[in-house]
mmCIF file of C-alpha atoms in Angstrom:
data_model
loop_
_atom_site.group_PDB
_atom_site.id
_atom_site.type_symbol
_atom_site.label_atom_id
_atom_site.label_comp_id
_atom_site.label_asym_id
_atom_site.label_seq_id
_atom_site.Cartn_x
_atom_site.Cartn_y
_atom_site.Cartn_z
ATOM 1 C CA MET A 1179 -4.711 68.780 -89.753
ATOM 2 C CA SER A 1180 -3.008 65.796 -90.887
ATOM 3 C CA THR A 1181 -0.467 63.889 -88.664
ATOM 4 C CA GLN A 1182 2.283 61.329 -89.842
ATOM 5 C CA PRO A 1183 1.395 58.235 -88.900
ATOM 6 C CA LEU A 1184 2.988 56.113 -86.630
ATOM 7 C CA ARG A 1185 5.210 53.154 -87.229
ATOM 8 C CA LEU A 1186 5.060 50.238 -85.347
ATOM 9 C CA LEU A 1187 8.015 48.114 -85.106
ATOM 10 C CA SER A 1188 8.054 44.402 -83.185
ATOM 11 C CA GLU A 1189 11.002 42.636 -81.884
ATOM 12 C CA GLN A 1190 10.487 40.474 -85.040
ATOM 13 C CA ASP A 1191 10.469 43.423 -87.263
ATOM 14 C CA ILE A 1192 13.634 44.995 -85.681
ATOM 15 C CA ARG A 1193 15.800 41.554 -85.526
ATOM 16 C CA ALA A 1194 14.552 41.244 -89.687
ATOM 17 C CA LEU A 1195 16.445 44.800 -90.337
ATOM 18 C CA GLY A 1196 19.775 42.881 -89.767
ATOM 19 C CA LEU A 1197 21.652 45.362 -87.763
ATOM 20 C CA SER A 1198 24.765 43.447 -86.785
ATOM 21 C CA LEU A 1199 26.398 43.610 -83.796
ATOM 22 C CA SER A 1200 29.586 45.225 -84.568
ATOM 23 C CA GLU A 1201 27.040 48.053 -85.953
ATOM 24 C CA VAL A 1202 25.423 48.124 -82.408
ATOM 25 C CA ILE A 1203 29.179 48.536 -80.689
ATOM 26 C CA ASP A 1204 29.711 51.410 -83.224
ATOM 27 C CA LEU A 1205 26.461 53.421 -82.723
ATOM 28 C CA THR A 1206 27.041 52.783 -78.889
ATOM 29 C CA GLU A 1207 30.081 54.300 -79.281
ATOM 30 C CA GLN A 1208 29.192 57.353 -81.343
ATOM 31 C CA ALA A 1209 26.530 58.059 -78.617
ATOM 32 C CA TYR A 1210 29.198 58.309 -75.995
ATOM 33 C CA ARG A 1211 31.630 60.327 -78.280
ATOM 34 C CA LEU A 1212 28.839 62.619 -78.667
ATOM 35 C CA ASP A 1213 28.101 62.920 -75.281
ATOM 36 C CA ALA A 1214 31.456 63.534 -74.262
ATOM 37 C CA GLU A 1215 31.454 66.523 -77.008
ATOM 38 C CA GLY A 1216 28.154 68.219 -75.538
ATOM 39 C CA GLN A 1217 25.881 67.272 -78.257
ATOM 40 C CA THR A 1218 23.659 65.413 -76.181
ATOM 41 C CA GLU A 1219 20.951 66.015 -73.563
ATOM 42 C CA VAL A 1220 20.415 63.021 -71.629
ATOM 43 C CA PRO A 1221 18.661 63.674 -67.863
ATOM 44 C CA THR A 1222 18.857 60.742 -65.300
ATOM 45 C CA LYS A 1223 15.709 58.404 -65.874
ATOM 46 C CA ILE A 1224 13.123 59.148 -63.516
ATOM 47 C CA GLY A 1225 10.789 56.442 -61.865
ATOM 48 C CA VAL A 1226 7.684 55.177 -60.304
ATOM 49 C CA HIS A 1227 7.703 52.147 -57.730
ATOM 50 C CA PRO A 1228 4.310 50.269 -57.155
ATOM 51 C CA ASP A 1229 3.385 48.402 -54.408
ATOM 52 C CA ARG A 1230 4.981 45.339 -56.044
ATOM 53 C CA ALA A 1231 8.282 44.810 -54.136
ATOM 54 C CA ASP A 1232 11.214 45.896 -56.208
ATOM 55 C CA SER A 1233 9.157 46.766 -59.006
ATOM 56 C CA PHE A 1234 9.651 49.933 -61.013
ATOM 57 C CA LEU A 1235 9.044 51.676 -64.139
ATOM 58 C CA HIS A 1236 11.634 54.116 -65.830
ATOM 59 C CA ALA A 1237 11.156 57.147 -68.267
ATOM 60 C CA MET A 1238 14.238 57.745 -70.278
ATOM 61 C CA PRO A 1239 14.554 60.711 -72.418
ATOM 62 C CA ALA A 1240 17.330 61.562 -74.585
ATOM 63 C CA TRP A 1241 18.163 64.181 -77.316
ATOM 64 C CA VAL A 1242 21.459 63.653 -79.369
ATOM 65 C CA ALA A 1243 22.275 66.724 -81.815
ATOM 66 C CA GLY A 1244 24.810 64.796 -83.231
ATOM 67 C CA ASN A 1245 22.761 62.352 -85.190
ATOM 68 C CA ARG A 1246 19.598 64.246 -84.852
ATOM 69 C CA SER A 1247 17.994 61.574 -82.602
ATOM 70 C CA LEU A 1248 15.274 62.191 -80.053
ATOM 71 C CA GLY A 1249 13.160 59.771 -78.235
ATOM 72 C CA MET A 1250 12.466 58.301 -74.926
ATOM 73 C CA LYS A 1251 12.542 54.600 -73.297
ATOM 74 C CA TRP A 1252 9.839 53.487 -71.223
ATOM 75 C CA VAL A 1253 11.015 50.467 -69.281
ATOM 76 C CA SER A 1254 9.428 48.071 -66.632
ATOM 77 C CA TYR A 1255 10.586 45.527 -64.006
ATOM 78 C CA PHE A 1256 8.630 43.403 -62.199
ATOM 79 C CA PRO A 1257 10.007 40.806 -60.289
ATOM 80 C CA GLY A 1258 8.316 37.401 -60.133
ATOM 81 C CA ASN A 1259 6.651 37.747 -63.374
ATOM 82 C CA PHE A 1260 8.876 34.966 -64.543
ATOM 83 C CA GLU A 1261 7.026 32.271 -62.581
ATOM 84 C CA GLY A 1262 3.572 33.375 -63.803
ATOM 85 C CA GLY A 1263 4.893 33.050 -67.326
ATOM 86 C CA MET A 1264 5.496 36.678 -68.150
ATOM 87 C CA ALA A 1265 8.456 38.688 -68.768
ATOM 88 C CA ASP A 1266 9.925 40.350 -65.522
ATOM 89 C CA SER A 1267 11.027 43.404 -67.755
ATOM 90 C CA THR A 1268 9.252 44.940 -70.819
ATOM 91 C CA GLY A 1269 10.287 48.247 -72.850
ATOM 92 C CA LEU A 1270 8.981 50.443 -75.243
ATOM 93 C CA ILE A 1271 10.993 53.037 -77.430
ATOM 94 C CA VAL A 1272 9.243 55.992 -78.582
ATOM 95 C CA LEU A 1273 11.125 58.571 -81.119
ATOM 96 C CA ASN A 1274 9.883 61.657 -81.909
ATOM 97 C CA ASP A 1275 10.910 63.877 -85.302
ATOM 98 C CA PRO A 1276 13.557 66.404 -84.075
ATOM 99 C CA ASP A 1277 12.058 69.198 -86.521
ATOM 100 C CA HIS A 1278 8.297 68.814 -85.415
ATOM 101 C CA GLY A 1279 8.128 66.725 -82.345
ATOM 102 C CA HIS A 1280 5.640 64.607 -83.682
ATOM 103 C CA PRO A 1281 6.010 60.742 -82.441
ATOM 104 C CA VAL A 1282 6.974 58.806 -85.473
ATOM 105 C CA CYS A 1283 7.792 55.405 -84.010
ATOM 106 C CA ILE A 1284 6.920 53.138 -81.483
ATOM 107 C CA MET A 1285 8.952 50.132 -81.042
ATOM 108 C CA GLU A 1286 9.572 47.089 -78.683
ATOM 109 C CA GLY A 1287 12.385 48.154 -76.388
ATOM 110 C CA MET A 1288 13.812 45.108 -74.406
ATOM 111 C CA TYR A 1289 15.729 43.549 -77.502
ATOM 112 C CA ILE A 1290 17.440 47.063 -78.020
ATOM 113 C CA THR A 1291 18.462 47.433 -73.967
ATOM 114 C CA PHE A 1292 19.839 43.882 -73.987
ATOM 115 C CA LEU A 1293 21.740 44.625 -77.062
ATOM 116 C CA ARG A 1294 22.986 48.350 -75.983
ATOM 117 C CA THR A 1295 23.417 47.097 -72.558
ATOM 118 C CA ALA A 1296 26.065 44.778 -73.414
ATOM 119 C CA ALA A 1297 27.686 47.022 -76.229
ATOM 120 C CA CYS A 1298 28.247 49.973 -73.537
ATOM 121 C CA ALA A 1299 30.208 46.998 -71.314
ATOM 122 C CA ALA A 1300 32.429 46.440 -74.524
ATOM 123 C CA VAL A 1301 32.713 49.838 -75.453
ATOM 124 C CA ALA A 1302 34.082 50.805 -72.357
ATOM 125 C CA VAL A 1303 36.386 48.107 -71.869
ATOM 126 C CA ARG A 1304 37.464 48.535 -75.130
ATOM 127 C CA ALA A 1305 38.513 51.983 -74.509
ATOM 128 C CA LEU A 1306 40.658 51.021 -71.289
ATOM 129 C CA ILE A 1307 42.188 47.909 -72.231
ATOM 130 C CA GLU A 1308 45.972 47.654 -73.467
ATOM 131 C CA ARG A 1309 45.867 44.260 -74.373
ATOM 132 C CA GLU A 1310 44.170 41.740 -76.399
ATOM 133 C CA PRO A 1311 41.611 39.767 -73.688
ATOM 134 C CA GLU A 1312 41.479 36.239 -73.650
ATOM 135 C CA THR A 1313 39.394 34.802 -70.805
ATOM 136 C CA LEU A 1314 35.729 36.205 -69.909
ATOM 137 C CA THR A 1315 33.503 34.951 -66.717
ATOM 138 C CA LEU A 1316 29.812 35.465 -67.103
ATOM 139 C CA VAL A 1317 28.502 35.520 -63.380
ATOM 140 C CA GLY A 1318 24.530 34.783 -64.529
ATOM 141 C CA CYS A 1319 23.421 32.941 -67.571
ATOM 142 C CA GLY A 1320 19.886 35.093 -68.179
ATOM 143 C CA GLY A 1321 19.022 37.251 -70.915
ATOM 144 C CA LEU A 1322 22.019 39.497 -70.168
ATOM 145 C CA GLY A 1323 24.529 36.800 -69.885
ATOM 146 C CA ARG A 1324 23.684 35.592 -73.056
ATOM 147 C CA TRP A 1325 23.960 39.083 -75.113
ATOM 148 C CA SER A 1326 27.218 39.831 -72.966
ATOM 149 C CA LEU A 1327 28.901 36.784 -74.481
ATOM 150 C CA ARG A 1328 27.405 37.410 -78.340
ATOM 151 C CA VAL A 1329 28.622 41.146 -77.890
ATOM 152 C CA MET A 1330 32.225 40.528 -76.148
ATOM 153 C CA ALA A 1331 32.767 37.748 -78.566
ATOM 154 C CA ALA A 1332 32.017 40.509 -81.301
ATOM 155 C CA ALA A 1333 33.968 43.324 -79.761
ATOM 156 C CA PHE A 1334 37.324 40.822 -78.736
ATOM 157 C CA PRO A 1335 37.907 37.801 -81.484
ATOM 158 C CA SER A 1336 41.004 37.321 -79.102
ATOM 159 C CA LEU A 1337 38.686 35.604 -76.676
ATOM 160 C CA HIS A 1338 39.238 31.988 -76.709
ATOM 161 C CA THR A 1339 38.056 30.596 -73.313
ATOM 162 C CA VAL A 1340 34.191 31.754 -71.589
ATOM 163 C CA TYR A 1341 33.489 30.651 -67.992
ATOM 164 C CA VAL A 1342 29.875 30.872 -67.111
ATOM 165 C CA SER A 1343 28.191 30.254 -63.692
ATOM 166 C CA SER A 1344 24.907 30.096 -62.355
ATOM 167 C CA LYS A 1345 22.301 29.500 -59.853
ATOM 168 C CA THR A 1346 21.741 25.934 -61.029
ATOM 169 C CA ALA A 1347 23.927 23.564 -63.042
ATOM 170 C CA ALA A 1348 21.312 22.814 -65.430
ATOM 171 C CA SER A 1349 20.814 26.705 -66.426
ATOM 172 C CA ARG A 1350 24.467 27.258 -67.288
ATOM 173 C CA GLU A 1351 25.075 23.969 -69.018
ATOM 174 C CA ARG A 1352 21.769 24.565 -71.232
ATOM 175 C CA PHE A 1353 23.398 27.936 -72.052
ATOM 176 C CA ALA A 1354 27.120 26.663 -72.895
ATOM 177 C CA GLU A 1355 24.777 24.147 -75.094
ATOM 178 C CA GLU A 1356 22.459 26.604 -76.737
ATOM 179 C CA LEU A 1357 25.577 29.230 -77.154
ATOM 180 C CA ALA A 1358 28.118 27.120 -78.495
ATOM 181 C CA GLY A 1359 27.029 26.876 -82.082
ATOM 182 C CA GLU A 1360 26.680 30.755 -82.076
ATOM 183 C CA VAL A 1361 30.312 31.835 -81.178
ATOM 184 C CA ALA A 1362 33.924 30.821 -81.784
ATOM 185 C CA GLN A 1363 35.019 30.760 -78.000
ATOM 186 C CA LYS A 1364 35.005 27.629 -75.653
ATOM 187 C CA ILE A 1365 32.349 27.910 -73.128
ATOM 188 C CA VAL A 1366 32.996 26.301 -69.763
ATOM 189 C CA PRO A 1367 30.222 25.865 -67.100
ATOM 190 C CA VAL A 1368 31.490 26.248 -63.541
ATOM 191 C CA ASP A 1369 29.941 25.352 -60.187
ATOM 192 C CA GLU A 1370 31.969 28.452 -58.249
ATOM 193 C CA PRO A 1371 32.910 31.645 -60.129
ATOM 194 C CA ALA A 1372 35.778 33.036 -58.203
ATOM 195 C CA GLU A 1373 38.260 30.491 -59.446
ATOM 196 C CA ALA A 1374 37.325 31.189 -62.932
ATOM 197 C CA ALA A 1375 36.960 35.041 -62.090
ATOM 198 C CA ARG A 1376 40.849 35.225 -60.811
ATOM 199 C CA ALA A 1377 42.064 33.642 -64.412
ATOM 200 C CA SER A 1378 39.979 36.021 -66.371
ATOM 201 C CA ASP A 1379 40.518 39.395 -68.179
ATOM 202 C CA ILE A 1380 36.581 40.541 -68.014
ATOM 203 C CA ILE A 1381 34.026 39.496 -65.332
ATOM 204 C CA VAL A 1382 30.614 40.343 -66.293
ATOM 205 C CA SER A 1383 27.629 39.576 -63.634
ATOM 206 C CA SER A 1384 24.204 39.900 -64.279
ATOM 207 C CA VAL A 1385 22.441 38.437 -61.296
ATOM 208 C CA PRO A 1386 18.975 39.381 -59.633
ATOM 209 C CA PRO A 1387 18.489 40.572 -56.272
ATOM 210 C CA GLY A 1388 18.972 38.015 -53.818
ATOM 211 C CA GLY A 1389 21.022 35.980 -56.196
ATOM 212 C CA GLY A 1390 24.220 35.627 -53.610
ATOM 213 C CA GLN A 1391 27.234 38.033 -53.921
ATOM 214 C CA PRO A 1392 29.773 35.945 -55.690
ATOM 215 C CA VAL A 1393 32.185 38.189 -56.599
ATOM 216 C CA THR A 1394 34.551 39.250 -53.895
ATOM 217 C CA ALA A 1395 37.691 41.341 -53.695
ATOM 218 C CA ASP A 1396 40.207 38.577 -54.299
ATOM 219 C CA CYS A 1397 38.095 37.156 -57.382
ATOM 220 C CA LEU A 1398 39.747 40.108 -59.353
ATOM 221 C CA ALA A 1399 43.431 39.633 -60.921
ATOM 222 C CA PRO A 1400 45.687 42.277 -61.572
ATOM 223 C CA GLY A 1401 44.598 43.711 -65.002
ATOM 224 C CA SER A 1402 41.154 42.693 -64.848
ATOM 225 C CA PHE A 1403 37.640 44.223 -65.736
ATOM 226 C CA PHE A 1404 34.670 43.899 -63.386
ATOM 227 C CA VAL A 1405 31.467 45.039 -65.365
ATOM 228 C CA PRO A 1406 28.438 44.607 -62.597
ATOM 229 C CA LEU A 1407 25.521 44.939 -65.149
ATOM 230 C CA ASP A 1408 23.355 44.109 -62.085
ATOM 231 C CA LEU A 1409 25.099 47.004 -60.601
ATOM 232 C CA THR A 1410 24.568 46.300 -56.983
ATOM 233 C CA ASN A 1411 23.674 42.373 -56.849
ATOM 234 C CA ALA A 1412 26.875 40.484 -57.265
ATOM 235 C CA TRP A 1413 29.560 42.134 -55.125
ATOM 236 C CA LYS A 1414 30.559 42.084 -51.551
ATOM 237 C CA ASP A 1415 31.230 45.259 -49.874
ATOM 238 C CA ASP A 1416 35.029 45.027 -50.249
ATOM 239 C CA VAL A 1417 35.410 45.068 -53.977
ATOM 240 C CA PRO A 1418 35.141 49.080 -54.304
ATOM 241 C CA ALA A 1419 38.330 49.490 -52.123
ATOM 242 C CA ALA A 1420 40.258 46.799 -53.945
ATOM 243 C CA VAL A 1421 40.149 48.422 -57.387
ATOM 244 C CA ASP A 1422 42.100 50.843 -59.055
ATOM 245 C CA ARG A 1423 39.657 52.605 -61.173
ATOM 246 C CA ILE A 1424 35.895 52.719 -61.245
ATOM 247 C CA VAL A 1425 34.174 54.076 -64.229
ATOM 248 C CA ALA A 1426 30.499 54.807 -65.167
ATOM 249 C CA ASP A 1427 28.462 56.358 -67.983
ATOM 250 C CA ASN A 1428 26.574 58.336 -65.007
ATOM 251 C CA PRO A 1429 28.792 58.843 -62.241
ATOM 252 C CA GLU A 1430 26.246 60.732 -60.348
ATOM 253 C CA ASN A 1431 23.821 57.893 -60.779
ATOM 254 C CA LEU A 1432 26.051 55.280 -59.649
ATOM 255 C CA ALA A 1433 27.117 57.335 -56.691
ATOM 256 C CA GLY A 1434 23.589 57.861 -55.618
ATOM 257 C CA LEU A 1435 22.561 54.481 -55.947
ATOM 258 C CA LEU A 1436 25.633 52.556 -53.994
ATOM 259 C CA THR A 1437 25.045 55.308 -51.300
ATOM 260 C CA ARG A 1438 21.981 54.143 -50.957
ATOM 261 C CA ALA A 1439 21.907 50.453 -51.644
ATOM 262 C CA ARG A 1440 25.402 49.640 -50.674
ATOM 263 C CA PRO A 1441 26.575 51.947 -48.014
ATOM 264 C CA ALA A 1442 28.960 49.731 -46.303
ATOM 265 C CA ALA A 1443 30.958 49.810 -49.559
ATOM 266 C CA ARG A 1444 32.310 53.391 -48.612
ATOM 267 C CA LEU A 1445 32.291 54.481 -52.606
ATOM 268 C CA ASP A 1446 34.032 58.034 -52.733
ATOM 269 C CA PRO A 1447 32.253 59.623 -55.674
ATOM 270 C CA GLU A 1448 35.377 61.763 -56.534
ATOM 271 C CA ARG A 1449 36.603 58.079 -57.592
ATOM 272 C CA ILE A 1450 34.510 57.733 -60.550
ATOM 273 C CA GLU A 1451 35.581 58.952 -64.125
ATOM 274 C CA ARG A 1452 32.965 59.122 -66.549
ATOM 275 C CA THR A 1453 33.345 56.535 -69.423
ATOM 276 C CA GLN A 1454 32.322 59.108 -72.242
ATOM 277 C CA ASN A 1455 35.172 60.932 -71.719
ATOM 278 C CA LEU A 1456 37.464 58.173 -71.876
ATOM 279 C CA VAL A 1457 36.112 56.706 -75.102
ATOM 280 C CA ALA A 1458 36.540 59.827 -76.495
ATOM 281 C CA GLY A 1459 40.219 59.864 -75.634
ATOM 282 C CA ARG A 1460 40.237 62.194 -72.671
ATOM 283 C CA GLY A 1461 42.134 59.878 -70.320
ATOM 284 C CA THR A 1462 44.582 57.086 -69.812
ATOM 285 C CA LYS A 1463 44.466 53.338 -70.703
ATOM 286 C CA ALA A 1464 43.906 51.042 -67.645
ATOM 287 C CA GLY A 1465 47.456 49.642 -66.342
ATOM 288 C CA ARG A 1466 48.466 46.391 -66.933
ATOM 289 C CA HIS A 1467 48.084 45.233 -63.118
ATOM 290 C CA GLU A 1468 45.034 48.047 -62.358
ATOM 291 C CA ARG A 1469 42.096 46.450 -61.433
ATOM 292 C CA THR A 1470 38.955 48.191 -63.007
ATOM 293 C CA PHE A 1471 35.203 48.331 -61.946
ATOM 294 C CA VAL A 1472 32.992 49.416 -64.977
ATOM 295 C CA GLY A 1473 29.663 50.480 -64.092
ATOM 296 C CA VAL A 1474 26.863 50.530 -67.101
ATOM 297 C CA CYS A 1475 23.967 53.086 -65.427
ATOM 298 C CA GLY A 1476 21.993 52.675 -68.834
ATOM 299 C CA ILE A 1477 21.914 55.953 -70.591
ATOM 300 C CA ALA A 1478 19.232 56.677 -73.091
ATOM 301 C CA SER A 1479 20.995 58.243 -75.680
ATOM 302 C CA THR A 1480 22.438 54.756 -76.469
ATOM 303 C CA ASP A 1481 18.956 53.502 -76.833
ATOM 304 C CA VAL A 1482 17.780 56.395 -78.599
ATOM 305 C CA VAL A 1483 21.012 56.683 -81.033
ATOM 306 C CA ILE A 1484 20.351 52.844 -81.727
ATOM 307 C CA GLY A 1485 16.518 53.050 -82.022
ATOM 308 C CA TRP A 1486 16.838 55.908 -84.979
ATOM 309 C CA GLU A 1487 19.207 53.813 -86.656
ATOM 310 C CA ILE A 1488 16.712 51.100 -86.886
ATOM 311 C CA PHE A 1489 13.907 53.316 -87.985
ATOM 312 C CA ARG A 1490 15.582 54.849 -90.491
ATOM 313 C CA ARG A 1491 16.366 50.907 -92.009
ATOM 314 C CA ALA A 1492 12.312 50.225 -91.218
ATOM 315 C CA VAL A 1493 11.730 53.585 -93.387
ATOM 316 C CA SER A 1494 13.478 52.245 -96.150
ATOM 317 C CA ALA A 1495 12.761 48.736 -95.989
ATOM 318 C CA GLU A 1496 8.624 49.738 -95.453
ATOM 319 C CA ALA A 1497 8.727 47.417 -92.577
ATOM 320 C CA GLY A 1498 6.642 47.192 -89.783
ATOM 321 C CA THR A 1499 2.864 48.678 -89.382
ATOM 322 C CA LEU A 1500 1.544 52.316 -90.219
ATOM 323 C CA PHE A 1501 -0.768 53.440 -87.471
ATOM 324 C CA GLN A 1502 -2.460 56.602 -87.841
ATOM 325 C CA MET A 1503 -3.445 58.147 -84.403
ATOM 326 C CA THR A 1504 -6.365 60.570 -85.892
#
């Protein structure tokens, strides 16, 4: 009995297909809207935790009926790998044909993870903000910081200044130098993020565990949006009580995570609004003086929707490598 060959796509293959940042943002918004319409099945990620401290592997399946996208992401995080010359995180996306269930594609997953995580943040802020944002602060300038700048710049052309802070002066200065040629915004390295955050419309953090907690309640100006892509690492316990609204793409997951990791923050789960509903227009914009906490938990529907768009393009372009399982 014959089976369909698997298409293998490397990061280089994916990049060569030319999916633009604006297209990634639109696909992410589509995934959120289909979720709000009840056209997705996205169980909360499950995982295992090997004996390396703080390590995990997560399985993230999704079925998005609205555009026939089916598959799973398998992602790992092993902190400390970088010092040994290996990436701390890896990811694979496996796509299955919704008509017969057979796997049709395996693709590198971290590139898509960076793209979709930053896009989830931009889509959430765009759904809530009433004005054109002008200033952005990045707390952390690793891979997520880089993609946050690129995607936020694409989503909000009104941005003119980006402040960037990090653990070392060398890393933030290198970030500013390298990204200056990619975006039109002025990039300003800063030693301490607090003052920059107070002058910013959007604050995005992406710091590792143990990287300090530089974001405090008094960093958040009225009308600002705080997006901790690290979820729990960058902020002090006074932040949840100080914000006016909390939104997340998986409120149950966020509430459980904060209950376990940050019990002193005393977050009331009933306060958390579902991002997907707000993107679908089922809610109100943030007031001009409201502070908003945006939780991006990482839901697999976004990975799978973007993955299927890449796969369709790869088939048309005859990109990647075909592999016969039998």
